[in-house]
Amino acid sequence: RKEVEQDPGPFNVPEGATVAFNCTYSNSASQSFFWYRQDCRKEPKLLMSVYSSGNEDGRFTAQLNRASQYISLLIRDSKLSDSATYLCGGTSYGKLTFGQGTILTVHP
Amino acid sequence: DTEVTQTPKHLVMGMTNKKSLKCEQHMGHRAMYWYKQKAKKPPELMFVYSYEKLSINESVPSRFSPECPNSSLLNLHLHALQPEDSALYLCASSGGPGDNEQFFGPGTRLTVL
């Protein structure tokens, strides 16, 4: 079983839609969790860290559920520019492990 | 400034060549990382340097040799690579060796002929 499981999608949504991504992790020792965004042929860029209390940054909301071992990312009012691959990741003793990535395409 | 720089952007090399990838950060970060990313796959950790010392080697073949000359620089020396080593090589840094946020450089796209 992969350490971090993520639905690869693809997700195709119209502008303005709300879309949610989920990841599950198997390593209960994982300490910190993150969402990254990766555009085609570019490096991953940190989108946000994920906390049990939930955190929000504009249209993006991330949540961590340690009891069920999953993390989520909610994007509201999708923009064309949100089209990218979204990677969830968890760290354990300094080692960051990514999920497979979810491809999001936002269309007009 | 959360910038990590990498050179070169692209590299084509033969299986008998020796080349080096370079990474630099000026954020005062004390942990630096090398990742390998194949097409349509997530980045996979190769090496971790913590306070300029190698702390994690993810069973990477010896044809890849990392080096950390100082706290701002990280090199990856390549020798006798195979075509299957062609990939995007990403460098990252974080404030410390724990579970901090990691910031990635733009990567070096390597092709081994």
PDB file of C-alpha atoms in Angstrom:
ATOM      1  CA  ARG A   1       0.000   0.000   0.000  1.00  0.00           C
ATOM      2  CA  LYS A   2       1.338   3.429  -0.940  1.00  0.00           C
ATOM      3  CA  GLU A   3       2.201   5.687   1.989  1.00  0.00           C
ATOM      4  CA  VAL A   4       0.044   8.483   0.561  1.00  0.00           C
ATOM      5  CA  GLU A   5      -2.928   7.674  -1.662  1.00  0.00           C
ATOM      6  CA  GLN A   6      -4.516  10.284  -3.877  1.00  0.00           C
ATOM      7  CA  ASP A   7      -7.207  10.063  -6.545  1.00  0.00           C
ATOM      8  CA  PRO A   8      -5.385  11.001  -9.793  1.00  0.00           C
ATOM      9  CA  GLY A   9      -8.565  12.305 -11.413  1.00  0.00           C
ATOM     10  CA  PRO A  10      -8.606  13.985 -13.832  1.00  0.00           C
ATOM     11  CA  PHE A  11     -11.140  16.490 -12.574  1.00  0.00           C
ATOM     12  CA  ASN A  12     -12.717  18.642 -15.277  1.00  0.00           C
ATOM     13  CA  VAL A  13     -14.847  21.444 -13.860  1.00  0.00           C
ATOM     14  CA  PRO A  14     -16.373  24.676 -15.186  1.00  0.00           C
ATOM     15  CA  GLU A  15     -15.240  28.059 -13.974  1.00  0.00           C
ATOM     16  CA  GLY A  16     -16.898  28.971 -10.713  1.00  0.00           C
ATOM     17  CA  ALA A  17     -17.287  25.383  -9.547  1.00  0.00           C
ATOM     18  CA  THR A  18     -16.254  24.079  -6.152  1.00  0.00           C
ATOM     19  CA  VAL A  19     -13.926  21.085  -6.260  1.00  0.00           C
ATOM     20  CA  ALA A  20     -12.544  18.913  -3.466  1.00  0.00           C
ATOM     21  CA  PHE A  21      -9.503  16.669  -3.382  1.00  0.00           C
ATOM     22  CA  ASN A  22      -8.750  14.058  -0.748  1.00  0.00           C
ATOM     23  CA  CYS A  23      -5.691  12.105   0.248  1.00  0.00           C
ATOM     24  CA  THR A  24      -5.291   9.280   2.724  1.00  0.00           C
ATOM     25  CA  TYR A  25      -2.066   8.383   4.445  1.00  0.00           C
ATOM     26  CA  SER A  26      -1.010   5.116   6.024  1.00  0.00           C
ATOM     27  CA  ASN A  27       1.906   6.226   8.219  1.00  0.00           C
ATOM     28  CA  SER A  28       0.435   7.279  11.549  1.00  0.00           C
ATOM     29  CA  ALA A  29       3.855   8.754  12.442  1.00  0.00           C
ATOM     30  CA  SER A  30       3.431  11.406   9.744  1.00  0.00           C
ATOM     31  CA  GLN A  31       3.819  14.780  11.376  1.00  0.00           C
ATOM     32  CA  SER A  32       3.086  17.547   8.913  1.00  0.00           C
ATOM     33  CA  PHE A  33       1.005  17.752   5.780  1.00  0.00           C
ATOM     34  CA  PHE A  34       1.035  20.017   2.762  1.00  0.00           C
ATOM     35  CA  TRP A  35      -0.668  20.736  -0.516  1.00  0.00           C
ATOM     36  CA  TYR A  36       1.503  21.647  -3.482  1.00  0.00           C
ATOM     37  CA  ARG A  37       0.513  22.823  -6.931  1.00  0.00           C
ATOM     38  CA  GLN A  38       2.548  21.781  -9.955  1.00  0.00           C
ATOM     39  CA  ASP A  39       2.096  23.290 -13.403  1.00  0.00           C
ATOM     40  CA  CYS A  40       3.175  21.360 -16.487  1.00  0.00           C
ATOM     41  CA  ARG A  41       6.975  21.068 -16.689  1.00  0.00           C
ATOM     42  CA  LYS A  42       7.431  23.271 -13.594  1.00  0.00           C
ATOM     43  CA  GLU A  43       8.444  22.620 -10.027  1.00  0.00           C
ATOM     44  CA  PRO A  44       5.941  21.960  -7.224  1.00  0.00           C
ATOM     45  CA  LYS A  45       4.970  25.172  -5.456  1.00  0.00           C
ATOM     46  CA  LEU A  46       3.757  25.116  -1.868  1.00  0.00           C
ATOM     47  CA  LEU A  47       0.069  25.974  -1.786  1.00  0.00           C
ATOM     48  CA  MET A  48      -0.560  25.590   1.919  1.00  0.00           C
ATOM     49  CA  SER A  49       0.251  23.639   5.022  1.00  0.00           C
ATOM     50  CA  VAL A  50      -2.574  21.581   6.514  1.00  0.00           C
ATOM     51  CA  TYR A  51      -3.602  21.717  10.169  1.00  0.00           C
ATOM     52  CA  SER A  52      -6.089  19.767  12.238  1.00  0.00           C
ATOM     53  CA  SER A  53      -7.924  22.987  12.987  1.00  0.00           C
ATOM     54  CA  GLY A  54      -8.306  23.604   9.274  1.00  0.00           C
ATOM     55  CA  ASN A  55      -6.862  26.548   7.463  1.00  0.00           C
ATOM     56  CA  GLU A  56      -8.093  28.840   4.757  1.00  0.00           C
ATOM     57  CA  ASP A  57      -6.318  31.018   2.236  1.00  0.00           C
ATOM     58  CA  GLY A  58      -8.723  32.916   0.038  1.00  0.00           C
ATOM     59  CA  ARG A  59     -10.606  30.404  -2.081  1.00  0.00           C
ATOM     60  CA  PHE A  60      -8.591  27.460  -0.723  1.00  0.00           C
ATOM     61  CA  THR A  61      -9.417  25.505   2.434  1.00  0.00           C
ATOM     62  CA  ALA A  62      -7.345  22.613   3.743  1.00  0.00           C
ATOM     63  CA  GLN A  63      -8.260  20.160   6.464  1.00  0.00           C
ATOM     64  CA  LEU A  64      -6.500  17.359   8.306  1.00  0.00           C
ATOM     65  CA  ASN A  65      -8.320  14.520  10.038  1.00  0.00           C
ATOM     66  CA  ARG A  66      -5.771  12.556  12.052  1.00  0.00           C
ATOM     67  CA  ALA A  67      -8.299  10.039  13.355  1.00  0.00           C
ATOM     68  CA  SER A  68      -9.266   8.986   9.822  1.00  0.00           C
ATOM     69  CA  GLN A  69      -5.809   9.733   8.398  1.00  0.00           C
ATOM     70  CA  TYR A  70      -6.893  11.897   5.512  1.00  0.00           C
ATOM     71  CA  ILE A  71      -6.304  15.417   4.306  1.00  0.00           C
ATOM     72  CA  SER A  72      -8.462  17.466   1.997  1.00  0.00           C
ATOM     73  CA  LEU A  73      -8.291  20.550  -0.178  1.00  0.00           C
ATOM     74  CA  LEU A  74     -11.358  22.535  -1.200  1.00  0.00           C
ATOM     75  CA  ILE A  75     -11.181  25.073  -4.000  1.00  0.00           C
ATOM     76  CA  ARG A  76     -14.124  27.448  -4.287  1.00  0.00           C
ATOM     77  CA  ASP A  77     -15.048  29.592  -7.293  1.00  0.00           C
ATOM     78  CA  SER A  78     -12.554  27.812  -9.580  1.00  0.00           C
ATOM     79  CA  LYS A  79     -10.570  29.950 -12.020  1.00  0.00           C
ATOM     80  CA  LEU A  80      -9.034  28.931 -15.320  1.00  0.00           C
ATOM     81  CA  SER A  81      -5.655  29.604 -13.705  1.00  0.00           C
ATOM     82  CA  ASP A  82      -6.319  26.893 -11.085  1.00  0.00           C
ATOM     83  CA  SER A  83      -5.716  24.247 -13.771  1.00  0.00           C
ATOM     84  CA  ALA A  84      -2.702  22.262 -12.571  1.00  0.00           C
ATOM     85  CA  THR A  85      -1.705  19.069 -10.783  1.00  0.00           C
ATOM     86  CA  TYR A  86      -2.314  19.179  -7.031  1.00  0.00           C
ATOM     87  CA  LEU A  87      -0.007  17.076  -4.867  1.00  0.00           C
ATOM     88  CA  CYS A  88      -0.655  16.208  -1.258  1.00  0.00           C
ATOM     89  CA  GLY A  89       2.341  15.354   0.881  1.00  0.00           C
ATOM     90  CA  GLY A  90       3.136  14.220   4.385  1.00  0.00           C
ATOM     91  CA  THR A  91       6.405  14.285   6.287  1.00  0.00           C
ATOM     92  CA  SER A  92       7.759  11.767   8.723  1.00  0.00           C
ATOM     93  CA  TYR A  93      11.169  12.408  10.326  1.00  0.00           C
ATOM     94  CA  GLY A  94      11.933  14.960   7.651  1.00  0.00           C
ATOM     95  CA  LYS A  95      11.025  12.748   4.694  1.00  0.00           C
ATOM     96  CA  LEU A  96       8.325  14.235   2.476  1.00  0.00           C
ATOM     97  CA  THR A  97       6.230  11.677   0.606  1.00  0.00           C
ATOM     98  CA  PHE A  98       3.808  12.783  -2.084  1.00  0.00           C
ATOM     99  CA  GLY A  99       0.585  11.309  -3.333  1.00  0.00           C
ATOM    100  CA  GLN A 100       0.257  10.563  -7.036  1.00  0.00           C
ATOM    101  CA  GLY A 101      -1.159  14.013  -7.766  1.00  0.00           C
ATOM    102  CA  THR A 102      -4.622  15.030  -8.961  1.00  0.00           C
ATOM    103  CA  ILE A 103      -4.980  16.719 -12.327  1.00  0.00           C
ATOM    104  CA  LEU A 104      -7.467  19.600 -12.355  1.00  0.00           C
ATOM    105  CA  THR A 105      -8.692  21.246 -15.525  1.00  0.00           C
ATOM    106  CA  VAL A 106     -10.975  24.263 -15.201  1.00  0.00           C
ATOM    107  CA  HIS A 107     -12.797  25.094 -18.444  1.00  0.00           C
ATOM    108  CA  PRO A 108     -14.757  28.180 -19.499  1.00  0.00           C
TER     109      PRO A 108
ATOM    110  CA  ASP B   1      12.607  35.596  -0.812  1.00  0.00           C
ATOM    111  CA  THR B   2      11.709  31.918  -1.117  1.00  0.00           C
ATOM    112  CA  GLU B   3      13.911  31.233  -4.113  1.00  0.00           C
ATOM    113  CA  VAL B   4      15.893  28.106  -4.797  1.00  0.00           C
ATOM    114  CA  THR B   5      17.947  28.213  -7.988  1.00  0.00           C
ATOM    115  CA  GLN B   6      19.217  25.295 -10.041  1.00  0.00           C
ATOM    116  CA  THR B   7      21.630  25.007 -12.930  1.00  0.00           C
ATOM    117  CA  PRO B   8      21.615  23.934 -15.633  1.00  0.00           C
ATOM    118  CA  LYS B   9      17.949  24.031 -16.699  1.00  0.00           C
ATOM    119  CA  HIS B  10      18.515  21.271 -19.229  1.00  0.00           C
ATOM    120  CA  LEU B  11      21.281  18.689 -19.569  1.00  0.00           C
ATOM    121  CA  VAL B  12      21.900  16.034 -22.181  1.00  0.00           C
ATOM    122  CA  MET B  13      24.660  13.562 -21.439  1.00  0.00           C
ATOM    123  CA  GLY B  14      25.992  10.270 -22.649  1.00  0.00           C
ATOM    124  CA  MET B  15      26.304   7.202 -20.468  1.00  0.00           C
ATOM    125  CA  THR B  16      30.068   7.667 -20.114  1.00  0.00           C
ATOM    126  CA  ASN B  17      29.950  11.360 -19.227  1.00  0.00           C
ATOM    127  CA  LYS B  18      30.477  12.970 -15.829  1.00  0.00           C
ATOM    128  CA  LYS B  19      28.359  16.005 -15.065  1.00  0.00           C
ATOM    129  CA  SER B  20      27.118  17.916 -12.030  1.00  0.00           C
ATOM    130  CA  LEU B  21      23.843  19.551 -11.100  1.00  0.00           C
ATOM    131  CA  LYS B  22      23.945  22.607  -8.855  1.00  0.00           C
ATOM    132  CA  CYS B  23      21.459  24.051  -6.407  1.00  0.00           C
ATOM    133  CA  GLU B  24      21.658  27.235  -4.342  1.00  0.00           C
ATOM    134  CA  GLN B  25      19.467  28.866  -1.712  1.00  0.00           C
ATOM    135  CA  HIS B  26      19.953  32.082   0.257  1.00  0.00           C
ATOM    136  CA  MET B  27      17.121  31.732   2.724  1.00  0.00           C
ATOM    137  CA  GLY B  28      19.328  30.550   5.563  1.00  0.00           C
ATOM    138  CA  HIS B  29      17.725  27.124   5.357  1.00  0.00           C
ATOM    139  CA  ARG B  30      19.598  24.311   7.069  1.00  0.00           C
ATOM    140  CA  ALA B  31      18.138  21.327   5.238  1.00  0.00           C
ATOM    141  CA  MET B  32      18.446  20.628   1.510  1.00  0.00           C
ATOM    142  CA  TYR B  33      17.046  17.852  -0.593  1.00  0.00           C
ATOM    143  CA  TRP B  34      17.370  16.146  -3.979  1.00  0.00           C
ATOM    144  CA  TYR B  35      14.296  14.645  -5.634  1.00  0.00           C
ATOM    145  CA  LYS B  36      13.823  12.771  -8.891  1.00  0.00           C
ATOM    146  CA  GLN B  37      10.590  13.152 -10.853  1.00  0.00           C
ATOM    147  CA  LYS B  38       9.597  11.012 -13.822  1.00  0.00           C
ATOM    148  CA  ALA B  39       6.790  12.041 -16.163  1.00  0.00           C
ATOM    149  CA  LYS B  40       3.298  11.801 -14.667  1.00  0.00           C
ATOM    150  CA  LYS B  41       4.735  10.700 -11.309  1.00  0.00           C
ATOM    151  CA  PRO B  42       5.250  12.615  -8.070  1.00  0.00           C
ATOM    152  CA  PRO B  43       8.726  13.678  -6.929  1.00  0.00           C
ATOM    153  CA  GLU B  44      10.628  10.940  -5.116  1.00  0.00           C
ATOM    154  CA  LEU B  45      13.149  11.741  -2.420  1.00  0.00           C
ATOM    155  CA  MET B  46      16.776  10.826  -3.139  1.00  0.00           C
ATOM    156  CA  PHE B  47      18.940  12.559  -0.508  1.00  0.00           C
ATOM    157  CA  VAL B  48      18.590  14.825   2.515  1.00  0.00           C
ATOM    158  CA  TYR B  49      21.318  17.073   3.887  1.00  0.00           C
ATOM    159  CA  SER B  50      20.875  18.459   7.359  1.00  0.00           C
ATOM    160  CA  TYR B  51      23.336  21.096   8.596  1.00  0.00           C
ATOM    161  CA  GLU B  52      25.603  20.198   5.666  1.00  0.00           C
ATOM    162  CA  LYS B  53      25.722  16.505   6.575  1.00  0.00           C
ATOM    163  CA  LEU B  54      24.075  13.708   4.620  1.00  0.00           C
ATOM    164  CA  SER B  55      21.265  12.446   6.820  1.00  0.00           C
ATOM    165  CA  ILE B  56      19.129  10.390   4.418  1.00  0.00           C
ATOM    166  CA  ASN B  57      20.067   8.365   1.338  1.00  0.00           C
ATOM    167  CA  GLU B  58      17.026   6.625  -0.102  1.00  0.00           C
ATOM    168  CA  SER B  59      19.071   3.694  -1.451  1.00  0.00           C
ATOM    169  CA  VAL B  60      20.133   5.727  -4.458  1.00  0.00           C
ATOM    170  CA  PRO B  61      22.632   4.032  -6.844  1.00  0.00           C
ATOM    171  CA  SER B  62      26.224   5.160  -6.400  1.00  0.00           C
ATOM    172  CA  ARG B  63      26.270   6.685  -9.888  1.00  0.00           C
ATOM    173  CA  PHE B  64      24.544   9.608  -8.142  1.00  0.00           C
ATOM    174  CA  SER B  65      26.848  11.336  -5.658  1.00  0.00           C
ATOM    175  CA  PRO B  66      25.592  14.289  -3.599  1.00  0.00           C
ATOM    176  CA  GLU B  67      27.772  16.969  -2.089  1.00  0.00           C
ATOM    177  CA  CYS B  68      27.044  19.906   0.190  1.00  0.00           C
ATOM    178  CA  PRO B  69      30.002  22.339   0.036  1.00  0.00           C
ATOM    179  CA  ASN B  70      28.318  24.828   2.390  1.00  0.00           C
ATOM    180  CA  SER B  71      24.949  25.639   3.861  1.00  0.00           C
ATOM    181  CA  SER B  72      23.770  27.419   0.699  1.00  0.00           C
ATOM    182  CA  LEU B  73      24.949  24.993  -1.953  1.00  0.00           C
ATOM    183  CA  LEU B  74      24.035  21.461  -2.938  1.00  0.00           C
ATOM    184  CA  ASN B  75      25.530  19.506  -5.825  1.00  0.00           C
ATOM    185  CA  LEU B  76      24.605  16.224  -7.444  1.00  0.00           C
ATOM    186  CA  HIS B  77      27.461  14.562  -9.312  1.00  0.00           C
ATOM    187  CA  LEU B  78      26.461  12.212 -12.090  1.00  0.00           C
ATOM    188  CA  HIS B  79      28.596   9.447 -13.568  1.00  0.00           C
ATOM    189  CA  ALA B  80      27.860   6.468 -15.789  1.00  0.00           C
ATOM    190  CA  LEU B  81      24.142   7.121 -15.841  1.00  0.00           C
ATOM    191  CA  GLN B  82      21.603   4.968 -17.642  1.00  0.00           C
ATOM    192  CA  PRO B  83      18.854   6.130 -20.032  1.00  0.00           C
ATOM    193  CA  GLU B  84      16.268   5.301 -17.355  1.00  0.00           C
ATOM    194  CA  ASP B  85      17.851   7.997 -15.182  1.00  0.00           C
ATOM    195  CA  SER B  86      16.398  10.613 -17.528  1.00  0.00           C
ATOM    196  CA  ALA B  87      14.046  12.708 -15.393  1.00  0.00           C
ATOM    197  CA  LEU B  88      13.481  16.093 -13.791  1.00  0.00           C
ATOM    198  CA  TYR B  89      15.846  16.532 -10.853  1.00  0.00           C
ATOM    199  CA  LEU B  90      14.495  18.878  -8.230  1.00  0.00           C
ATOM    200  CA  CYS B  91      16.324  20.514  -5.372  1.00  0.00           C
ATOM    201  CA  ALA B  92      14.445  21.750  -2.308  1.00  0.00           C
ATOM    202  CA  SER B  93      15.277  23.423   0.967  1.00  0.00           C
ATOM    203  CA  SER B  94      13.570  23.881   4.304  1.00  0.00           C
ATOM    204  CA  GLY B  95      14.270  25.826   7.448  1.00  0.00           C
ATOM    205  CA  GLY B  96      15.402  22.802   9.387  1.00  0.00           C
ATOM    206  CA  PRO B  97      15.702  19.040   9.160  1.00  0.00           C
ATOM    207  CA  GLY B  98      12.312  18.365  10.733  1.00  0.00           C
ATOM    208  CA  ASP B  99       8.943  18.470   9.108  1.00  0.00           C
ATOM    209  CA  ASN B 100       9.058  22.010   7.834  1.00  0.00           C
ATOM    210  CA  GLU B 101       7.705  23.331   4.570  1.00  0.00           C
ATOM    211  CA  GLN B 102       9.975  22.578   1.645  1.00  0.00           C
ATOM    212  CA  PHE B 103      10.555  25.002  -1.217  1.00  0.00           C
ATOM    213  CA  PHE B 104      11.545  23.658  -4.593  1.00  0.00           C
ATOM    214  CA  GLY B 105      13.860  24.957  -7.278  1.00  0.00           C
ATOM    215  CA  PRO B 106      12.842  24.916 -10.959  1.00  0.00           C
ATOM    216  CA  GLY B 107      14.646  21.650 -11.589  1.00  0.00           C
ATOM    217  CA  THR B 108      17.139  20.317 -14.119  1.00  0.00           C
ATOM    218  CA  ARG B 109      15.653  18.294 -16.948  1.00  0.00           C
ATOM    219  CA  LEU B 110      18.163  15.522 -17.610  1.00  0.00           C
ATOM    220  CA  THR B 111      18.303  13.342 -20.695  1.00  0.00           C
ATOM    221  CA  VAL B 112      20.723  10.424 -20.774  1.00  0.00           C
ATOM    222  CA  LEU B 113      21.476   9.090 -24.245  1.00  0.00           C
TER     223      LEU B 113
END
